[in-house]
Coordinates of C-alpha atoms in Angstrom, one line a residue:
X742 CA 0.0 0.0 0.0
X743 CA 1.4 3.6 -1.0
X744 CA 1.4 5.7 1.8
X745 CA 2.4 9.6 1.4
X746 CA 3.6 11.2 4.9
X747 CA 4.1 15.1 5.2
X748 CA 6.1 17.3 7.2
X749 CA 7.6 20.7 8.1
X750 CA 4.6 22.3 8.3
X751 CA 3.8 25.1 11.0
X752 CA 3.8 28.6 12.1
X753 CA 5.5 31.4 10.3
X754 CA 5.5 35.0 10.1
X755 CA 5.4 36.8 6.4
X756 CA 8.0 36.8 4.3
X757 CA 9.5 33.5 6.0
X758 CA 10.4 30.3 5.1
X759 CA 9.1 27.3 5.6
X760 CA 10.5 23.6 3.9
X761 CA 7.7 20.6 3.4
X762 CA 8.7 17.4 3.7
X763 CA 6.9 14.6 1.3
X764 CA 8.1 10.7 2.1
X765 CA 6.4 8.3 0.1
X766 CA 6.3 4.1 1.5
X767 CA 5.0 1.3 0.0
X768 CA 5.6 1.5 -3.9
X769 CA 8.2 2.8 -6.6
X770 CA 8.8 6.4 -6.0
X771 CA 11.0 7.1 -9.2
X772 CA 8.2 6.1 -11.3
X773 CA 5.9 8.6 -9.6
X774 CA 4.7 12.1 -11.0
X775 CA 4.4 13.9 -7.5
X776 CA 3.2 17.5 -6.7
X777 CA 1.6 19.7 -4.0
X778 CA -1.6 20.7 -3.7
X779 CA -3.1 22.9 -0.8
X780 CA -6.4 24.1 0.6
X781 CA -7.9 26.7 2.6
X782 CA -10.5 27.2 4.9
X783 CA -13.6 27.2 3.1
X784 CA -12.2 27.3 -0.3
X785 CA -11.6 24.3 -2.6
X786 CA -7.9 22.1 -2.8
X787 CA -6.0 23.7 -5.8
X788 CA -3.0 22.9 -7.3
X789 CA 0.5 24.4 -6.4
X790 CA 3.2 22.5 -7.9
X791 CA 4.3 19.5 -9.4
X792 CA 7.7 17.8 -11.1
X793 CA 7.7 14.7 -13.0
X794 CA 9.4 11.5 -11.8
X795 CA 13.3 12.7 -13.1
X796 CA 12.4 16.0 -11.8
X797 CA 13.6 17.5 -15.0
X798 CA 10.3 19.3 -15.2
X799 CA 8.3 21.9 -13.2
X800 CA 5.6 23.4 -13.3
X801 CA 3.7 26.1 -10.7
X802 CA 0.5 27.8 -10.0
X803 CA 1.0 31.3 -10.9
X804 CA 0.7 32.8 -7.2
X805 CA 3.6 30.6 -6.0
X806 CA 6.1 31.2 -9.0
X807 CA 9.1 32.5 -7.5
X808 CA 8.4 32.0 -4.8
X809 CA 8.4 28.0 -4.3
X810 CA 10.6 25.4 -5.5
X811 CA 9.6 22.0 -5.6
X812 CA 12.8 18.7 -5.8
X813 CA 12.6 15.2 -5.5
X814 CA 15.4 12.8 -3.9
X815 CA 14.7 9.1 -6.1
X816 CA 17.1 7.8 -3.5
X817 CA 15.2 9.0 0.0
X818 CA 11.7 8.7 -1.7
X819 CA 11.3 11.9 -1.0
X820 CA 9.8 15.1 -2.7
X821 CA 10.4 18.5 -1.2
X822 CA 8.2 22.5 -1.2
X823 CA 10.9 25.1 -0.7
X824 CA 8.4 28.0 0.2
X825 CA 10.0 31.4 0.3
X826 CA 8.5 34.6 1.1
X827 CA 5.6 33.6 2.4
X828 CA 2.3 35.5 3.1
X829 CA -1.2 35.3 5.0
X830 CA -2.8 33.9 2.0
X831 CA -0.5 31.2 1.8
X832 CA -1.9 29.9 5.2
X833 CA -4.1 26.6 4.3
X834 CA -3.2 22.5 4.8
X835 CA -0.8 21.5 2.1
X836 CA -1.3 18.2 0.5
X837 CA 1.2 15.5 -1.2
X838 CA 0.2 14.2 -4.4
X839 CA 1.4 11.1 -6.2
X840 CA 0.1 10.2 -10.3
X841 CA 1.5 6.6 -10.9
X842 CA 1.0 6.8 -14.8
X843 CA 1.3 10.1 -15.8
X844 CA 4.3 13.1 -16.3
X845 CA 3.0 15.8 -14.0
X846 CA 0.0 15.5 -11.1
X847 CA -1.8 19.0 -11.2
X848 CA -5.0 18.0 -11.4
X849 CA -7.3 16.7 -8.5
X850 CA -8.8 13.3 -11.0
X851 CA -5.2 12.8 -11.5
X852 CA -4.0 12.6 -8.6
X853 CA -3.6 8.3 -7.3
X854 CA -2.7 9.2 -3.8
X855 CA -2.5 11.6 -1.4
X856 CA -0.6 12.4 1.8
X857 CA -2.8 13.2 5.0
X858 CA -1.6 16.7 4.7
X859 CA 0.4 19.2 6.8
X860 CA -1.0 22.3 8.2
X861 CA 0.8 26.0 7.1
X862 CA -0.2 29.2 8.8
X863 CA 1.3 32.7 7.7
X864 CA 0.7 35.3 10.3
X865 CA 1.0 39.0 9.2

């Protein structure tokens, strides 16, 4: 059974710095297409970023460009958020994605499994 595990999640102020943490058990990591999804409270779980399983491509929702970097480690099974200059509306539970079959995993019907998610709180 794949199982995704978050971390690194917590309380910053604006214009910190926080690093999530993505560990993935139970099936072939390097043939995953992962990403990171997050949601608010009240609002619906959108897409933030994804990289395919060499991690030779990127892609980012347009309010995190810049701003967040998302990497992979094959060898630790493990896919990292870089989140840089970070505001209040960046404050929701961030979510680990996995798409065993396809290049990128930035939608929420492509997504095959998901982490149980890791809270992030911006205060202003």
């Amino acid at each position: 059974q794949v199982q995704l595990v978050e971390s690194g999640g917590g309380l910053v102020q604006a214009g910190g710095s926080l690093r999530l943490s993505c560990l993935v058990s139970g099936g072939t990591f390097s043939t995953y297409a992962m990403g990171w999804f997050r949601q608010a409270p009240g609002k619906e779980r959108k897409f933030v970023a994804t990289i395919n399983r060499s991690g030779a491509i990127v892609y980012y929702a347009d309010s995190v460009k810049g701003r967040f970097t998302i990497s992979r480690d094959n060898a630790k099974s493990t896919v990292l958020l870089q989140m840089n200059s970070l505001s209040p509306e960046d404050t929701a539970v961030y979510y680990c994605a996995a798409n065993a079959g396809g290049s990128v995993v930035s939608t929420l019907d492509g997504t095959d499994y998901w982490g149980q998610g890791t809270q992030v709180t911006v205060s202003s």
